[in-house]
């Protein structure tokens, strides 16, 4: 039992590393003005296509940085090869599909789910078809939940992301157990990978949403400061403009403007 717990902890650490890669990419994206503008127009067809492409790339990265599991052994030296017949893959696929649905709604969630599921199927391994089904279900459920916030022009809260991350991973584990051709092997696999993957994908979903929230909040604060500066400038220069547009009044106003904009 101690050895099993140690292996689960090792898997959790390895999964955190993979999740960290997705989080870094999310942080970089949120500092690109073009991507931030995309998020402000999530209902446009062109925006949805671009978000599918972006999160589809995320999903592909999640699949190809997965950790091969064979029995209860972690095969960390073969992340990019075709999986053996009785192998499975622990990855951050649920994180990318779940976030795409929460941000973009069901169409984006399902589309990214299909992309991720097909890639995972082509990688092979034990009952690979299961992951096509689970990926689509995750895209549907996360997308329907995200649709509520899209209609309000908001984003799910961090706590909601944590809960949804757990729920989506549970959906995947249920699919593995119910749809597998070998029930006993499926149960053993779920027992081994469920906790590390639930923790990693829920934490990753929460962090992803927190990056979006903090970036948008920072933009709002910046706009508030700019608005305050404009009002302050108007307040200080108005007396000089009221006295008439002459060399003396314009000089005083120009000095105030120069001081503000440095």
JSON list of C-alpha atoms in Angstrom, two decimals, residues 38-258:
[
{"chain": "A", "resi": 38, "resn": "UNK", "atom": "CA", "xyz": [-10.77, 37.32, -29.02]},
{"chain": "A", "resi": 39, "resn": "UNK", "atom": "CA", "xyz": [-12.15, 36.65, -25.55]},
{"chain": "A", "resi": 40, "resn": "UNK", "atom": "CA", "xyz": [-14.20, 39.84, -25.72]},
{"chain": "A", "resi": 41, "resn": "UNK", "atom": "CA", "xyz": [-16.04, 38.55, -28.83]},
{"chain": "A", "resi": 42, "resn": "UNK", "atom": "CA", "xyz": [-16.63, 34.92, -27.92]},
{"chain": "A", "resi": 43, "resn": "UNK", "atom": "CA", "xyz": [-19.96, 34.69, -29.75]},
{"chain": "A", "resi": 44, "resn": "UNK", "atom": "CA", "xyz": [-18.61, 35.58, -33.19]},
{"chain": "A", "resi": 45, "resn": "UNK", "atom": "CA", "xyz": [-18.18, 32.62, -35.57]},
{"chain": "A", "resi": 46, "resn": "UNK", "atom": "CA", "xyz": [-14.66, 33.70, -36.59]},
{"chain": "A", "resi": 47, "resn": "UNK", "atom": "CA", "xyz": [-13.65, 33.97, -32.93]},
{"chain": "A", "resi": 48, "resn": "UNK", "atom": "CA", "xyz": [-15.03, 30.52, -32.18]},
{"chain": "A", "resi": 49, "resn": "UNK", "atom": "CA", "xyz": [-13.01, 28.99, -35.03]},
{"chain": "A", "resi": 50, "resn": "UNK", "atom": "CA", "xyz": [-9.83, 30.64, -33.76]},
{"chain": "A", "resi": 51, "resn": "UNK", "atom": "CA", "xyz": [-10.48, 29.48, -30.18]},
{"chain": "A", "resi": 52, "resn": "UNK", "atom": "CA", "xyz": [-11.03, 25.92, -31.45]},
{"chain": "A", "resi": 53, "resn": "UNK", "atom": "CA", "xyz": [-7.64, 26.10, -33.19]},
{"chain": "A", "resi": 54, "resn": "UNK", "atom": "CA", "xyz": [-5.90, 27.49, -30.08]},
{"chain": "A", "resi": 55, "resn": "UNK", "atom": "CA", "xyz": [-7.40, 25.01, -27.64]},
{"chain": "A", "resi": 56, "resn": "UNK", "atom": "CA", "xyz": [-7.04, 22.21, -30.20]},
{"chain": "A", "resi": 57, "resn": "UNK", "atom": "CA", "xyz": [-3.29, 22.85, -30.16]},
{"chain": "A", "resi": 58, "resn": "UNK", "atom": "CA", "xyz": [-3.42, 22.80, -26.35]},
{"chain": "A", "resi": 59, "resn": "UNK", "atom": "CA", "xyz": [-5.23, 19.44, -26.50]},
{"chain": "A", "resi": 60, "resn": "UNK", "atom": "CA", "xyz": [-2.63, 17.97, -28.86]},
{"chain": "A", "resi": 61, "resn": "UNK", "atom": "CA", "xyz": [0.16, 19.12, -26.53]},
{"chain": "A", "resi": 62, "resn": "UNK", "atom": "CA", "xyz": [-1.71, 17.56, -23.59]},
{"chain": "A", "resi": 63, "resn": "UNK", "atom": "CA", "xyz": [-1.91, 14.21, -25.36]},
{"chain": "A", "resi": 64, "resn": "UNK", "atom": "CA", "xyz": [1.69, 14.08, -26.53]},
{"chain": "A", "resi": 65, "resn": "UNK", "atom": "CA", "xyz": [3.09, 15.10, -23.14]},
{"chain": "A", "resi": 66, "resn": "UNK", "atom": "CA", "xyz": [1.12, 12.36, -21.38]},
{"chain": "A", "resi": 67, "resn": "UNK", "atom": "CA", "xyz": [2.63, 9.71, -19.14]},
{"chain": "A", "resi": 68, "resn": "UNK", "atom": "CA", "xyz": [2.34, 6.08, -20.22]},
{"chain": "A", "resi": 69, "resn": "UNK", "atom": "CA", "xyz": [0.87, 3.79, -17.57]},
{"chain": "A", "resi": 70, "resn": "UNK", "atom": "CA", "xyz": [1.35, 0.05, -17.92]},
{"chain": "A", "resi": 71, "resn": "UNK", "atom": "CA", "xyz": [-0.34, -1.90, -15.15]},
{"chain": "A", "resi": 72, "resn": "UNK", "atom": "CA", "xyz": [0.70, 0.10, -12.11]},
{"chain": "A", "resi": 73, "resn": "UNK", "atom": "CA", "xyz": [4.03, 1.14, -13.61]},
{"chain": "A", "resi": 74, "resn": "UNK", "atom": "CA", "xyz": [4.90, 4.65, -14.80]},
{"chain": "A", "resi": 75, "resn": "UNK", "atom": "CA", "xyz": [6.72, 4.55, -18.16]},
{"chain": "A", "resi": 76, "resn": "UNK", "atom": "CA", "xyz": [8.02, 8.12, -18.14]},
{"chain": "A", "resi": 77, "resn": "UNK", "atom": "CA", "xyz": [10.70, 7.49, -20.75]},
{"chain": "A", "resi": 78, "resn": "UNK", "atom": "CA", "xyz": [8.26, 7.01, -23.65]},
{"chain": "A", "resi": 79, "resn": "UNK", "atom": "CA", "xyz": [5.88, 10.00, -23.80]},
{"chain": "A", "resi": 80, "resn": "UNK", "atom": "CA", "xyz": [5.67, 10.34, -27.59]},
{"chain": "A", "resi": 81, "resn": "UNK", "atom": "CA", "xyz": [5.62, 6.76, -28.85]},
{"chain": "A", "resi": 82, "resn": "UNK", "atom": "CA", "xyz": [2.61, 4.63, -29.77]},
{"chain": "A", "resi": 83, "resn": "UNK", "atom": "CA", "xyz": [1.17, 3.00, -26.69]},
{"chain": "A", "resi": 84, "resn": "UNK", "atom": "CA", "xyz": [1.38, -0.72, -26.09]},
{"chain": "A", "resi": 85, "resn": "UNK", "atom": "CA", "xyz": [-1.84, -2.73, -26.25]},
{"chain": "A", "resi": 86, "resn": "UNK", "atom": "CA", "xyz": [-2.30, -2.87, -22.46]},
{"chain": "A", "resi": 87, "resn": "UNK", "atom": "CA", "xyz": [-1.02, 0.65, -21.73]},
{"chain": "A", "resi": 88, "resn": "UNK", "atom": "CA", "xyz": [-2.97, 3.78, -20.88]},
{"chain": "A", "resi": 89, "resn": "UNK", "atom": "CA", "xyz": [-2.07, 7.45, -20.76]},
{"chain": "A", "resi": 90, "resn": "UNK", "atom": "CA", "xyz": [-2.27, 9.93, -17.89]},
{"chain": "A", "resi": 91, "resn": "UNK", "atom": "CA", "xyz": [-2.44, 13.45, -19.30]},
{"chain": "A", "resi": 92, "resn": "UNK", "atom": "CA", "xyz": [-3.94, 16.94, -18.97]},
{"chain": "A", "resi": 93, "resn": "UNK", "atom": "CA", "xyz": [-6.47, 16.42, -21.76]},
{"chain": "A", "resi": 94, "resn": "UNK", "atom": "CA", "xyz": [-9.42, 17.02, -19.42]},
{"chain": "A", "resi": 95, "resn": "UNK", "atom": "CA", "xyz": [-7.89, 20.36, -18.40]},
{"chain": "A", "resi": 96, "resn": "UNK", "atom": "CA", "xyz": [-7.72, 21.70, -21.96]},
{"chain": "A", "resi": 97, "resn": "UNK", "atom": "CA", "xyz": [-11.15, 20.39, -22.99]},
{"chain": "A", "resi": 98, "resn": "UNK", "atom": "CA", "xyz": [-12.80, 21.60, -19.78]},
{"chain": "A", "resi": 99, "resn": "UNK", "atom": "CA", "xyz": [-11.32, 25.09, -20.01]},
{"chain": "A", "resi": 100, "resn": "UNK", "atom": "CA", "xyz": [-12.25, 25.41, -23.69]},
{"chain": "A", "resi": 101, "resn": "UNK", "atom": "CA", "xyz": [-15.86, 24.58, -22.84]},
{"chain": "A", "resi": 102, "resn": "UNK", "atom": "CA", "xyz": [-15.97, 26.90, -19.82]},
{"chain": "A", "resi": 103, "resn": "UNK", "atom": "CA", "xyz": [-14.57, 29.78, -21.86]},
{"chain": "A", "resi": 104, "resn": "UNK", "atom": "CA", "xyz": [-16.14, 29.18, -25.27]},
{"chain": "A", "resi": 105, "resn": "UNK", "atom": "CA", "xyz": [-19.31, 27.18, -24.69]},
{"chain": "A", "resi": 106, "resn": "UNK", "atom": "CA", "xyz": [-20.52, 23.80, -26.01]},
{"chain": "A", "resi": 107, "resn": "UNK", "atom": "CA", "xyz": [-19.53, 24.21, -29.67]},
{"chain": "A", "resi": 108, "resn": "UNK", "atom": "CA", "xyz": [-15.91, 24.96, -28.80]},
{"chain": "A", "resi": 109, "resn": "UNK", "atom": "CA", "xyz": [-15.88, 22.39, -25.99]},
{"chain": "A", "resi": 110, "resn": "UNK", "atom": "CA", "xyz": [-17.20, 19.57, -28.20]},
{"chain": "A", "resi": 111, "resn": "UNK", "atom": "CA", "xyz": [-14.92, 20.53, -31.11]},
{"chain": "A", "resi": 112, "resn": "UNK", "atom": "CA", "xyz": [-11.82, 20.50, -28.91]},
{"chain": "A", "resi": 113, "resn": "UNK", "atom": "CA", "xyz": [-13.09, 17.29, -27.31]},
{"chain": "A", "resi": 114, "resn": "UNK", "atom": "CA", "xyz": [-13.30, 15.62, -30.74]},
{"chain": "A", "resi": 115, "resn": "UNK", "atom": "CA", "xyz": [-9.80, 16.81, -31.69]},
{"chain": "A", "resi": 116, "resn": "UNK", "atom": "CA", "xyz": [-8.36, 15.60, -28.40]},
{"chain": "A", "resi": 117, "resn": "UNK", "atom": "CA", "xyz": [-10.28, 12.32, -28.44]},
{"chain": "A", "resi": 118, "resn": "UNK", "atom": "CA", "xyz": [-9.23, 11.45, -31.99]},
{"chain": "A", "resi": 119, "resn": "UNK", "atom": "CA", "xyz": [-5.56, 12.20, -31.27]},
{"chain": "A", "resi": 120, "resn": "UNK", "atom": "CA", "xyz": [-5.76, 10.07, -28.14]},
{"chain": "A", "resi": 121, "resn": "UNK", "atom": "CA", "xyz": [-7.42, 7.26, -30.11]},
{"chain": "A", "resi": 122, "resn": "UNK", "atom": "CA", "xyz": [-4.64, 7.32, -32.71]},
{"chain": "A", "resi": 123, "resn": "UNK", "atom": "CA", "xyz": [-2.07, 6.96, -29.93]},
{"chain": "A", "resi": 124, "resn": "UNK", "atom": "CA", "xyz": [-3.53, 3.53, -29.23]},
{"chain": "A", "resi": 125, "resn": "UNK", "atom": "CA", "xyz": [-3.37, 1.67, -25.95]},
{"chain": "A", "resi": 126, "resn": "UNK", "atom": "CA", "xyz": [-6.02, -0.13, -23.95]},
{"chain": "A", "resi": 127, "resn": "UNK", "atom": "CA", "xyz": [-9.60, 0.64, -25.08]},
{"chain": "A", "resi": 128, "resn": "UNK", "atom": "CA", "xyz": [-8.56, 3.89, -26.76]},
{"chain": "A", "resi": 129, "resn": "UNK", "atom": "CA", "xyz": [-12.08, 4.45, -28.14]},
{"chain": "A", "resi": 130, "resn": "UNK", "atom": "CA", "xyz": [-13.24, 5.27, -24.59]},
{"chain": "A", "resi": 131, "resn": "UNK", "atom": "CA", "xyz": [-11.36, 8.55, -24.64]},
{"chain": "A", "resi": 132, "resn": "UNK", "atom": "CA", "xyz": [-13.17, 9.77, -27.75]},
{"chain": "A", "resi": 133, "resn": "UNK", "atom": "CA", "xyz": [-16.48, 9.30, -25.93]},
{"chain": "A", "resi": 134, "resn": "UNK", "atom": "CA", "xyz": [-15.28, 10.80, -22.63]},
{"chain": "A", "resi": 135, "resn": "UNK", "atom": "CA", "xyz": [-13.68, 13.78, -24.41]},
{"chain": "A", "resi": 136, "resn": "UNK", "atom": "CA", "xyz": [-16.92, 14.63, -26.19]},
{"chain": "A", "resi": 137, "resn": "UNK", "atom": "CA", "xyz": [-18.93, 14.28, -22.96]},
{"chain": "A", "resi": 138, "resn": "UNK", "atom": "CA", "xyz": [-16.48, 16.53, -21.11]},
{"chain": "A", "resi": 139, "resn": "UNK", "atom": "CA", "xyz": [-16.76, 19.11, -23.91]},
{"chain": "A", "resi": 140, "resn": "UNK", "atom": "CA", "xyz": [-20.57, 19.00, -23.73]},
{"chain": "A", "resi": 141, "resn": "UNK", "atom": "CA", "xyz": [-20.84, 19.30, -19.94]},
{"chain": "A", "resi": 142, "resn": "UNK", "atom": "CA", "xyz": [-18.18, 21.99, -19.52]},
{"chain": "A", "resi": 143, "resn": "UNK", "atom": "CA", "xyz": [-19.57, 23.89, -22.53]},
{"chain": "A", "resi": 144, "resn": "UNK", "atom": "CA", "xyz": [-23.11, 23.91, -21.18]},
{"chain": "A", "resi": 145, "resn": "UNK", "atom": "CA", "xyz": [-21.84, 25.21, -17.85]},
{"chain": "A", "resi": 146, "resn": "UNK", "atom": "CA", "xyz": [-19.72, 27.85, -19.60]},
{"chain": "A", "resi": 147, "resn": "UNK", "atom": "CA", "xyz": [-22.71, 28.94, -21.68]},
{"chain": "A", "resi": 148, "resn": "UNK", "atom": "CA", "xyz": [-24.30, 30.47, -18.56]},
{"chain": "A", "resi": 149, "resn": "UNK", "atom": "CA", "xyz": [-21.36, 32.81, -18.01]},
{"chain": "A", "resi": 150, "resn": "UNK", "atom": "CA", "xyz": [-21.08, 33.62, -21.73]},
{"chain": "A", "resi": 151, "resn": "UNK", "atom": "CA", "xyz": [-24.68, 34.88, -21.71]},
{"chain": "A", "resi": 152, "resn": "UNK", "atom": "CA", "xyz": [-23.76, 37.14, -18.77]},
{"chain": "A", "resi": 153, "resn": "UNK", "atom": "CA", "xyz": [-20.53, 38.18, -20.51]},
{"chain": "A", "resi": 154, "resn": "UNK", "atom": "CA", "xyz": [-18.48, 36.87, -17.57]},
{"chain": "A", "resi": 155, "resn": "UNK", "atom": "CA", "xyz": [-16.25, 33.89, -16.81]},
{"chain": "A", "resi": 156, "resn": "UNK", "atom": "CA", "xyz": [-16.66, 31.07, -14.27]},
{"chain": "A", "resi": 157, "resn": "UNK", "atom": "CA", "xyz": [-15.04, 31.78, -10.91]},
{"chain": "A", "resi": 158, "resn": "UNK", "atom": "CA", "xyz": [-11.88, 30.01, -9.79]},
{"chain": "A", "resi": 159, "resn": "UNK", "atom": "CA", "xyz": [-13.79, 27.90, -7.26]},
{"chain": "A", "resi": 160, "resn": "UNK", "atom": "CA", "xyz": [-16.23, 26.88, -9.99]},
{"chain": "A", "resi": 161, "resn": "UNK", "atom": "CA", "xyz": [-13.26, 25.87, -12.13]},
{"chain": "A", "resi": 162, "resn": "UNK", "atom": "CA", "xyz": [-11.90, 23.67, -9.36]},
{"chain": "A", "resi": 163, "resn": "UNK", "atom": "CA", "xyz": [-15.26, 21.95, -8.91]},
{"chain": "A", "resi": 164, "resn": "UNK", "atom": "CA", "xyz": [-15.83, 21.53, -12.66]},
{"chain": "A", "resi": 165, "resn": "UNK", "atom": "CA", "xyz": [-12.29, 20.16, -13.03]},
{"chain": "A", "resi": 166, "resn": "UNK", "atom": "CA", "xyz": [-13.07, 17.47, -10.46]},
{"chain": "A", "resi": 167, "resn": "UNK", "atom": "CA", "xyz": [-16.45, 16.69, -12.04]},
{"chain": "A", "resi": 168, "resn": "UNK", "atom": "CA", "xyz": [-15.00, 16.38, -15.55]},
{"chain": "A", "resi": 169, "resn": "UNK", "atom": "CA", "xyz": [-12.28, 14.00, -14.40]},
{"chain": "A", "resi": 170, "resn": "UNK", "atom": "CA", "xyz": [-14.89, 11.92, -12.58]},
{"chain": "A", "resi": 171, "resn": "UNK", "atom": "CA", "xyz": [-16.81, 11.70, -15.88]},
{"chain": "A", "resi": 172, "resn": "UNK", "atom": "CA", "xyz": [-13.68, 10.31, -17.51]},
{"chain": "A", "resi": 173, "resn": "UNK", "atom": "CA", "xyz": [-13.11, 7.74, -14.75]},
{"chain": "A", "resi": 174, "resn": "UNK", "atom": "CA", "xyz": [-16.72, 6.58, -14.97]},
{"chain": "A", "resi": 175, "resn": "UNK", "atom": "CA", "xyz": [-16.35, 6.16, -18.74]},
{"chain": "A", "resi": 176, "resn": "UNK", "atom": "CA", "xyz": [-13.15, 4.12, -18.26]},
{"chain": "A", "resi": 177, "resn": "UNK", "atom": "CA", "xyz": [-14.85, 1.76, -15.80]},
{"chain": "A", "resi": 178, "resn": "UNK", "atom": "CA", "xyz": [-18.19, 1.39, -17.60]},
{"chain": "A", "resi": 179, "resn": "UNK", "atom": "CA", "xyz": [-16.98, 1.17, -21.21]},
{"chain": "A", "resi": 180, "resn": "UNK", "atom": "CA", "xyz": [-13.83, -0.90, -20.80]},
{"chain": "A", "resi": 181, "resn": "UNK", "atom": "CA", "xyz": [-13.68, -4.42, -22.24]},
{"chain": "A", "resi": 182, "resn": "UNK", "atom": "CA", "xyz": [-11.84, -5.56, -19.11]},
{"chain": "A", "resi": 183, "resn": "UNK", "atom": "CA", "xyz": [-13.67, -4.38, -16.01]},
{"chain": "A", "resi": 184, "resn": "UNK", "atom": "CA", "xyz": [-11.01, -5.47, -13.50]},
{"chain": "A", "resi": 185, "resn": "UNK", "atom": "CA", "xyz": [-8.15, -3.78, -15.36]},
{"chain": "A", "resi": 186, "resn": "UNK", "atom": "CA", "xyz": [-10.26, -0.63, -15.74]},
{"chain": "A", "resi": 187, "resn": "UNK", "atom": "CA", "xyz": [-10.98, -0.48, -12.00]},
{"chain": "A", "resi": 188, "resn": "UNK", "atom": "CA", "xyz": [-7.29, -0.96, -11.16]},
{"chain": "A", "resi": 189, "resn": "UNK", "atom": "CA", "xyz": [-6.31, 1.76, -13.65]},
{"chain": "A", "resi": 190, "resn": "UNK", "atom": "CA", "xyz": [-8.90, 4.18, -12.23]},
{"chain": "A", "resi": 191, "resn": "UNK", "atom": "CA", "xyz": [-7.74, 3.48, -8.67]},
{"chain": "A", "resi": 192, "resn": "UNK", "atom": "CA", "xyz": [-4.16, 4.29, -9.66]},
{"chain": "A", "resi": 193, "resn": "UNK", "atom": "CA", "xyz": [-4.61, 7.40, -11.83]},
{"chain": "A", "resi": 194, "resn": "UNK", "atom": "CA", "xyz": [-7.86, 8.95, -10.57]},
{"chain": "A", "resi": 195, "resn": "UNK", "atom": "CA", "xyz": [-6.56, 10.95, -7.59]},
{"chain": "A", "resi": 196, "resn": "UNK", "atom": "CA", "xyz": [-3.44, 12.40, -9.32]},
{"chain": "A", "resi": 197, "resn": "UNK", "atom": "CA", "xyz": [-5.45, 13.30, -12.42]},
{"chain": "A", "resi": 198, "resn": "UNK", "atom": "CA", "xyz": [-8.39, 14.76, -10.50]},
{"chain": "A", "resi": 199, "resn": "UNK", "atom": "CA", "xyz": [-6.06, 16.96, -8.43]},
{"chain": "A", "resi": 200, "resn": "UNK", "atom": "CA", "xyz": [-3.94, 18.06, -11.39]},
{"chain": "A", "resi": 201, "resn": "UNK", "atom": "CA", "xyz": [-6.78, 18.84, -13.78]},
{"chain": "A", "resi": 202, "resn": "UNK", "atom": "CA", "xyz": [-8.92, 20.62, -11.19]},
{"chain": "A", "resi": 203, "resn": "UNK", "atom": "CA", "xyz": [-6.00, 22.74, -9.94]},
{"chain": "A", "resi": 204, "resn": "UNK", "atom": "CA", "xyz": [-4.99, 23.48, -13.54]},
{"chain": "A", "resi": 205, "resn": "UNK", "atom": "CA", "xyz": [-8.53, 24.55, -14.47]},
{"chain": "A", "resi": 206, "resn": "UNK", "atom": "CA", "xyz": [-8.70, 26.85, -11.44]},
{"chain": "A", "resi": 207, "resn": "UNK", "atom": "CA", "xyz": [-5.32, 28.43, -12.22]},
{"chain": "A", "resi": 208, "resn": "UNK", "atom": "CA", "xyz": [-6.22, 28.88, -15.90]},
{"chain": "A", "resi": 209, "resn": "UNK", "atom": "CA", "xyz": [-9.41, 30.74, -14.95]},
{"chain": "A", "resi": 210, "resn": "UNK", "atom": "CA", "xyz": [-7.54, 32.79, -12.33]},
{"chain": "A", "resi": 211, "resn": "UNK", "atom": "CA", "xyz": [-5.09, 33.96, -15.02]},
{"chain": "A", "resi": 212, "resn": "UNK", "atom": "CA", "xyz": [-7.99, 35.11, -17.19]},
{"chain": "A", "resi": 213, "resn": "UNK", "atom": "CA", "xyz": [-9.70, 36.79, -14.23]},
{"chain": "A", "resi": 214, "resn": "UNK", "atom": "CA", "xyz": [-6.58, 38.61, -13.02]},
{"chain": "A", "resi": 215, "resn": "UNK", "atom": "CA", "xyz": [-5.68, 39.77, -16.55]},
{"chain": "A", "resi": 216, "resn": "UNK", "atom": "CA", "xyz": [-9.14, 41.18, -17.24]},
{"chain": "A", "resi": 217, "resn": "UNK", "atom": "CA", "xyz": [-9.29, 42.77, -13.79]},
{"chain": "A", "resi": 218, "resn": "UNK", "atom": "CA", "xyz": [-5.94, 44.44, -14.42]},
{"chain": "A", "resi": 219, "resn": "UNK", "atom": "CA", "xyz": [-7.31, 45.84, -17.69]},
{"chain": "A", "resi": 220, "resn": "UNK", "atom": "CA", "xyz": [-10.33, 47.24, -15.87]},
{"chain": "A", "resi": 221, "resn": "UNK", "atom": "CA", "xyz": [-8.08, 48.88, -13.28]},
{"chain": "A", "resi": 222, "resn": "UNK", "atom": "CA", "xyz": [-5.93, 50.36, -16.03]},
{"chain": "A", "resi": 223, "resn": "UNK", "atom": "CA", "xyz": [-9.00, 51.83, -17.75]},
{"chain": "A", "resi": 224, "resn": "UNK", "atom": "CA", "xyz": [-10.21, 53.22, -14.41]},
{"chain": "A", "resi": 225, "resn": "UNK", "atom": "CA", "xyz": [-6.85, 54.92, -13.81]},
{"chain": "A", "resi": 226, "resn": "UNK", "atom": "CA", "xyz": [-6.85, 56.35, -17.33]},
{"chain": "A", "resi": 227, "resn": "UNK", "atom": "CA", "xyz": [-10.38, 57.69, -16.87]},
{"chain": "A", "resi": 228, "resn": "UNK", "atom": "CA", "xyz": [-9.36, 59.28, -13.57]},
{"chain": "A", "resi": 229, "resn": "UNK", "atom": "CA", "xyz": [-6.36, 60.92, -15.27]},
{"chain": "A", "resi": 230, "resn": "UNK", "atom": "CA", "xyz": [-8.56, 62.35, -18.02]},
{"chain": "A", "resi": 231, "resn": "UNK", "atom": "CA", "xyz": [-10.98, 63.85, -15.51]},
{"chain": "A", "resi": 232, "resn": "UNK", "atom": "CA", "xyz": [-8.10, 65.24, -13.46]},
{"chain": "A", "resi": 233, "resn": "UNK", "atom": "CA", "xyz": [-6.56, 66.77, -16.59]},
{"chain": "A", "resi": 234, "resn": "UNK", "atom": "CA", "xyz": [-9.88, 68.34, -17.60]},
{"chain": "A", "resi": 235, "resn": "UNK", "atom": "CA", "xyz": [-10.39, 69.71, -14.09]},
{"chain": "A", "resi": 236, "resn": "UNK", "atom": "CA", "xyz": [-6.95, 71.35, -13.99]},
{"chain": "A", "resi": 237, "resn": "UNK", "atom": "CA", "xyz": [-6.93, 72.79, -17.50]},
{"chain": "A", "resi": 238, "resn": "UNK", "atom": "CA", "xyz": [-10.55, 73.97, -17.71]},
{"chain": "A", "resi": 239, "resn": "UNK", "atom": "CA", "xyz": [-9.98, 77.26, -15.83]},
{"chain": "A", "resi": 240, "resn": "UNK", "atom": "CA", "xyz": [-7.31, 78.28, -18.36]},
{"chain": "A", "resi": 241, "resn": "UNK", "atom": "CA", "xyz": [-9.44, 77.39, -21.38]},
{"chain": "A", "resi": 242, "resn": "UNK", "atom": "CA", "xyz": [-12.40, 79.29, -19.93]},
{"chain": "A", "resi": 243, "resn": "UNK", "atom": "CA", "xyz": [-10.31, 82.45, -19.85]},
{"chain": "A", "resi": 244, "resn": "UNK", "atom": "CA", "xyz": [-9.94, 82.27, -23.63]},
{"chain": "A", "resi": 245, "resn": "UNK", "atom": "CA", "xyz": [-7.62, 80.66, -26.14]},
{"chain": "A", "resi": 246, "resn": "UNK", "atom": "CA", "xyz": [-4.57, 82.87, -25.96]},
{"chain": "A", "resi": 247, "resn": "UNK", "atom": "CA", "xyz": [-0.82, 82.33, -25.60]},
{"chain": "A", "resi": 248, "resn": "UNK", "atom": "CA", "xyz": [-0.80, 82.60, -21.81]},
{"chain": "A", "resi": 249, "resn": "UNK", "atom": "CA", "xyz": [-3.77, 80.27, -21.13]},
{"chain": "A", "resi": 250, "resn": "UNK", "atom": "CA", "xyz": [-2.59, 77.68, -23.69]},
{"chain": "A", "resi": 251, "resn": "UNK", "atom": "CA", "xyz": [0.93, 77.76, -22.24]},
{"chain": "A", "resi": 252, "resn": "UNK", "atom": "CA", "xyz": [-0.40, 77.03, -18.74]},
{"chain": "A", "resi": 253, "resn": "UNK", "atom": "CA", "xyz": [-2.64, 74.25, -20.05]},
{"chain": "A", "resi": 254, "resn": "UNK", "atom": "CA", "xyz": [0.22, 72.75, -22.08]},
{"chain": "A", "resi": 255, "resn": "UNK", "atom": "CA", "xyz": [2.45, 72.68, -19.00]},
{"chain": "A", "resi": 256, "resn": "UNK", "atom": "CA", "xyz": [-0.21, 70.73, -17.08]},
{"chain": "A", "resi": 257, "resn": "UNK", "atom": "CA", "xyz": [-0.65, 68.28, -19.95]},
{"chain": "A", "resi": 258, "resn": "UNK", "atom": "CA", "xyz": [3.12, 67.83, -20.32]}
]
